[in-house]
Amino acid sequence: MQILDGKATAKQIQGELSAEVQALKDKGIHPSLTVILVGDDPASQVYVRNKERACQKVGIESRTIRLPKETQEAELLSLIEKLNRDPDVHGILVQLPLPEGISEEKVICTISPEKDVDGFHPVSMGRLLLGQDGFRSCTPYGIMELLRRYQLPIAGQEAVVVGRSNIVGKPMAALLLAENATVTVCHSRTRNLGEVTRRADLLVVAVGKENFVGREMVKPGAVVIDVGINRTEAGICGDVNFSEVKEVASAITPVPGGVGPMTITMLLANTIRAARRACSV
Ligand code: NDP
């Protein structure tokens, strides 16, 4: 059984990205990311701080704009429009969730698709579905990169994705399909879930429920990717019962140290890509 070490892989990729950033800086291009954080959600504050740190590590210029939770939607939208026009800003990310009264959909749609480093804009999602060049949502993109670096097969595999959110499940399914997997997407209305997940050679779980997938739901020899981040008294744990499933899987991601570090690394990759595109290099 192989542990898919997202932390080590992320570190390796970040080393490559640092070199890329340096090469861009030598050409006078300084990749930059602006993060907007509205309100004081504690988890969001941690995520934003981690993003700032990751940017610093690879030499991306990062700026965080912190706004009070009372911020009006119109104010936020006009800030995004201003950042869209600013040639020194290559990537824009608005940390979700947003306080009540601000439409996430409107906010996402206001970010220029050329600066949409989270890959959530309908144009980015459309490009993904059509197989066109564009920003990929960081979590599924990170999972694909992890699979690639471990040289795990995708083409022709039975892939099952549990969860159909716009940020994880749906783009994950699209990316696996693009790599020629046979993809099934499950959700809360799926009947006989265990029967479906037991068909999977590659099982991706993004449900948000602690220990949701036990060994009886996994085919012996399957590759299991655990996207879940659940805060429990014992610390952070995933959606997969790791100690049980590692006994049957051929490879599995741990939580923490699996998908999480890959997600943030792909945000860096997307920001560098945005800078390259903006400067046509
Ligand atoms: P959402 O809550 O948006 O989606 C959860 C999905 O799980 C939904 O599609 C839902 O189905 C499905 N689901 C819920 N209950 C069941 C059930 N009993 N059987 C089958 N499917 C079910 O979550 P996200 O996709 O945003 O996140 C999922 C998890 O991944 C969370 O723990 C989150 O914290 C974590 N996460 C981790 C990231 C990382 O970097 N590691 C990044 C993003 C998220 P339905 O659509 O029918 O309601």
XYZ file of C-alpha atoms and ligand atoms in Angstrom:
329
model
C 0.000 0.000 0.000
C 1.280 3.368 -1.017
C 0.663 6.603 0.875
C 0.242 9.432 -1.621
C 2.259 12.099 0.113
C 0.712 15.407 -0.923
C 2.958 17.377 1.377
C 6.188 16.076 -0.146
C 4.845 16.328 -3.692
C 3.660 19.891 -3.067
C 7.109 20.789 -1.773
C 8.721 19.389 -4.885
C 6.351 21.309 -7.175
C 6.869 24.489 -5.178
C 10.608 24.122 -5.793
C 9.905 23.990 -9.532
C 7.539 26.963 -9.299
C 10.149 29.033 -7.422
C 12.551 28.545 -10.319
C 9.807 29.536 -12.748
C 9.014 32.700 -10.781
C 12.686 33.624 -10.686
C 12.948 33.191 -14.460
C 9.919 35.464 -14.909
C 11.369 38.054 -12.541
C 14.546 38.052 -14.611
C 12.320 39.132 -17.505
C 10.763 41.886 -15.370
C 7.520 39.994 -14.688
C 6.500 39.771 -11.028
C 3.620 37.300 -10.597
C 1.132 38.657 -8.085
C -1.961 37.405 -6.304
C -4.553 39.536 -4.546
C -6.752 37.783 -2.003
C -9.902 39.410 -0.659
C -11.138 38.262 2.725
C -14.513 39.568 3.890
C -15.470 39.088 7.538
C -13.771 37.115 10.282
C -14.512 33.448 9.655
C -11.714 31.674 11.586
C -11.173 28.859 9.041
C -10.988 31.411 6.204
C -8.374 33.393 8.111
C -6.209 30.281 8.402
C -6.640 29.474 4.693
C -5.721 33.030 3.693
C -2.652 33.046 5.904
C -1.540 29.727 4.392
C -1.984 31.152 0.907
C 0.092 34.213 1.798
C 2.851 32.001 3.177
C 2.842 29.715 0.153
C 3.133 32.729 -2.176
C 6.069 34.049 -0.201
C 7.810 30.677 -0.397
C 7.865 30.651 -4.188
C 8.390 34.398 -4.621
C 4.881 35.371 -5.772
C 3.873 38.815 -4.572
C 0.767 38.464 -2.449
C -1.545 41.079 -1.079
C -4.531 40.433 1.157
C -7.348 42.942 1.326
C -9.302 42.430 4.544
C -12.816 43.889 4.593
C -15.297 44.031 7.476
C -18.246 41.610 7.481
C -20.628 44.558 7.026
C -19.162 45.231 3.559
C -21.858 45.790 0.936
C -21.985 43.645 -2.166
C -21.694 46.665 -4.483
C -18.543 47.800 -2.710
C -16.943 44.376 -3.115
C -17.905 44.152 -6.783
C -16.418 47.552 -7.549
C -13.184 46.584 -5.770
C -12.984 43.451 -7.944
C -13.583 45.536 -11.064
C -10.764 47.854 -10.041
C -8.440 44.867 -9.555
C -9.540 43.480 -12.939
C -8.224 46.695 -14.539
C -4.945 46.734 -12.596
C -2.178 45.273 -14.804
C -0.003 44.601 -11.748
C -2.589 42.163 -10.366
C -2.369 38.804 -12.136
C -4.609 36.639 -9.958
C -7.685 37.533 -7.890
C -9.152 35.245 -5.275
C -12.140 36.018 -3.068
C -12.105 33.722 -0.064
C -15.369 31.832 0.364
C -17.742 31.617 2.147
C -18.923 35.233 2.011
C -21.069 36.875 4.683
C -24.832 36.757 4.239
C -26.170 39.343 1.833
C -23.316 39.004 -0.652
C -23.977 36.764 -3.631
C -21.111 34.329 -4.218
C -22.310 33.829 -7.741
C -22.152 37.542 -8.557
C -18.725 37.846 -6.972
C -17.316 34.876 -8.886
C -18.788 36.161 -12.156
C -17.271 39.617 -11.621
C -13.695 38.343 -11.437
C -12.109 38.549 -14.886
C -11.758 35.023 -16.325
C -8.152 35.965 -17.138
C -7.461 36.453 -13.401
C -9.677 33.646 -12.105
C -6.957 31.626 -10.365
C -9.521 29.658 -8.317
C -11.073 28.426 -11.572
C -14.628 28.996 -10.335
C -15.806 31.436 -13.050
C -18.386 30.019 -15.470
C -15.949 30.714 -18.314
C -13.263 28.618 -16.579
C -15.766 25.826 -15.907
C -16.941 25.986 -19.526
C -13.394 25.844 -20.860
C -12.748 22.823 -18.641
C -15.799 20.986 -19.968
C -14.923 21.837 -23.554
C -11.307 20.740 -23.110
C -10.031 24.269 -23.774
C -7.088 25.963 -22.160
C -8.070 27.746 -18.933
C -7.791 27.797 -15.170
C -8.672 24.552 -13.399
C -10.220 24.497 -9.949
C -7.263 24.031 -7.596
C -8.384 20.968 -5.605
C -9.191 18.663 -8.522
C -6.223 20.062 -10.456
C -3.994 19.185 -7.482
C -5.428 15.666 -7.347
C -4.695 15.151 -11.055
C -1.146 16.367 -10.525
C -0.686 14.023 -7.566
C -1.934 11.058 -9.627
C 0.335 12.060 -12.483
C 3.430 12.369 -10.321
C 2.797 8.960 -8.763
C 2.258 7.624 -12.290
C -1.102 6.129 -11.384
C -3.174 5.121 -14.402
C -6.315 7.106 -15.250
C -7.220 6.242 -18.851
C -9.724 3.408 -19.006
C -10.061 3.248 -15.211
C -13.438 3.150 -13.455
C -13.376 6.419 -11.529
C -16.057 7.222 -8.957
C -16.360 10.720 -7.497
C -18.500 11.047 -4.382
C -19.730 14.657 -4.141
C -20.852 17.019 -6.892
C -19.959 20.488 -5.636
C -18.967 23.131 -8.150
C -15.531 23.497 -6.590
C -14.572 19.825 -6.187
C -16.893 17.075 -7.439
C -17.959 18.490 -10.808
C -14.563 19.753 -11.997
C -12.968 16.533 -10.689
C -15.308 14.471 -12.842
C -14.570 16.670 -15.864
C -10.801 16.375 -15.432
C -10.959 12.585 -15.039
C -13.156 12.355 -18.111
C -10.698 14.490 -20.053
C -8.013 11.942 -19.113
C -10.225 9.131 -20.442
C -11.448 7.584 -17.202
C -14.956 6.115 -17.126
C -16.519 8.472 -14.603
C -19.458 8.065 -12.244
C -20.520 10.936 -9.983
C -22.382 10.157 -6.731
C -24.284 12.470 -4.399
C -26.817 12.424 -1.591
C -29.528 10.941 -3.838
C -27.378 8.077 -5.101
C -28.934 4.698 -4.354
C -26.759 1.854 -3.059
C -23.725 4.082 -2.774
C -21.478 1.259 -1.534
C -22.248 -0.787 -4.617
C -21.157 2.068 -6.849
C -18.014 2.958 -4.887
C -16.957 -0.720 -4.853
C -16.725 -0.578 -8.638
C -14.080 2.127 -8.490
C -10.461 1.602 -9.456
C -10.065 5.242 -8.496
C -12.292 6.632 -5.752
C -12.402 10.356 -4.959
C -14.381 11.316 -1.876
C -15.497 14.933 -1.331
C -18.503 14.793 0.963
C -17.515 16.648 4.136
C -18.436 13.880 6.593
C -15.931 12.343 8.948
C -15.113 8.663 8.265
C -17.887 8.470 5.680
C -16.143 5.807 3.580
C -15.215 2.587 5.346
C -13.414 -0.477 4.015
C -16.642 -2.176 2.928
C -17.147 0.602 0.348
C -13.755 0.148 -1.306
C -12.669 -2.402 -3.903
C -9.438 -4.181 -2.950
C -6.567 -2.530 -4.792
C -8.375 0.769 -5.433
C -6.662 4.148 -5.336
C -8.467 6.332 -2.784
C -8.326 10.124 -2.714
C -9.734 11.758 0.405
C -10.661 15.414 -0.120
C -12.529 15.897 3.164
C -11.407 18.318 5.824
C -13.401 17.735 8.992
C -12.524 19.458 12.227
C -12.988 17.072 15.142
C -11.898 17.058 18.772
C -9.091 14.704 17.770
C -7.915 17.173 15.086
C -8.464 17.338 11.335
C -9.673 14.178 9.644
C -10.905 13.243 6.205
C -14.039 11.662 4.759
C -12.352 8.263 4.545
C -11.719 5.983 7.493
C -7.979 5.919 6.882
C -6.985 3.094 9.233
C -9.618 0.773 7.760
C -9.294 1.687 4.102
C -5.497 1.576 3.992
C -5.821 -2.163 4.589
C -7.629 -2.663 1.255
C -6.517 0.229 -0.971
C -3.405 0.090 -3.157
C -2.796 3.795 -2.585
C -4.422 6.442 -0.383
C -4.024 10.111 0.518
C -3.718 10.948 4.210
C -5.540 13.840 5.905
C -3.807 16.094 6.669
C -0.902 15.977 4.235
C -2.709 14.700 1.151
C -4.962 16.817 -1.040
C -4.731 20.035 1.040
C -1.087 20.945 0.256
C -1.655 20.121 -3.422
C -4.635 22.497 -3.598
C -2.665 25.485 -2.421
C 0.227 24.620 -4.722
C -2.063 24.632 -7.746
C -3.217 28.111 -6.759
C 0.415 29.179 -7.077
C 0.699 27.425 -10.443
C -2.462 29.164 -11.658
C -1.153 32.559 -10.533
C 2.103 32.069 -12.426
C 0.115 31.013 -15.452
C -2.047 34.141 -15.170
C 1.096 36.283 -15.077
C 2.516 34.515 -18.126
C -0.691 34.962 -20.067
C -1.015 38.623 -19.109
C 2.528 39.248 -20.333
C 2.300 36.844 -23.303
C 5.278 34.701 -22.275
P -20.214 20.417 -0.425
O -20.877 20.393 0.903
O -20.395 21.569 -1.315
O -20.613 19.087 -1.223
C -20.726 17.868 -0.603
C -21.213 16.839 -1.585
O -21.355 15.600 -0.895
C -22.577 17.176 -2.200
O -22.543 16.982 -3.585
C -23.519 16.198 -1.514
O -24.597 15.748 -2.335
C -22.607 15.040 -1.240
N -23.130 14.232 -0.126
C -23.543 14.662 1.085
N -24.003 13.628 1.805
C -23.895 12.535 1.023
C -24.242 11.175 1.199
N -24.787 10.740 2.334
N -24.003 10.315 0.191
C -23.444 10.743 -0.972
N -23.097 12.040 -1.195
C -23.335 12.908 -0.203
O -18.663 20.172 -0.102
P -17.310 20.504 -0.920
O -17.279 19.747 -2.185
O -17.074 21.961 -0.936
O -16.259 19.873 0.084
C -16.260 18.510 0.434
C -15.222 18.275 1.499
O -13.948 18.587 0.978
C -15.350 19.160 2.743
O -14.904 18.415 3.873
C -14.399 20.296 2.483
O -13.921 20.886 3.677
C -13.301 19.563 1.774
N -12.511 20.411 0.878
C -11.170 20.197 0.912
C -10.338 20.899 0.086
C -8.881 20.615 0.142
O -8.097 21.388 -0.326
N -8.454 19.473 0.688
C -10.853 21.929 -0.824
C -12.288 22.018 -0.851
C -13.060 21.267 -0.013
P -25.782 16.739 -2.860
O -25.182 17.515 -3.984
O -26.831 15.789 -3.305
O -26.162 17.576 -1.686
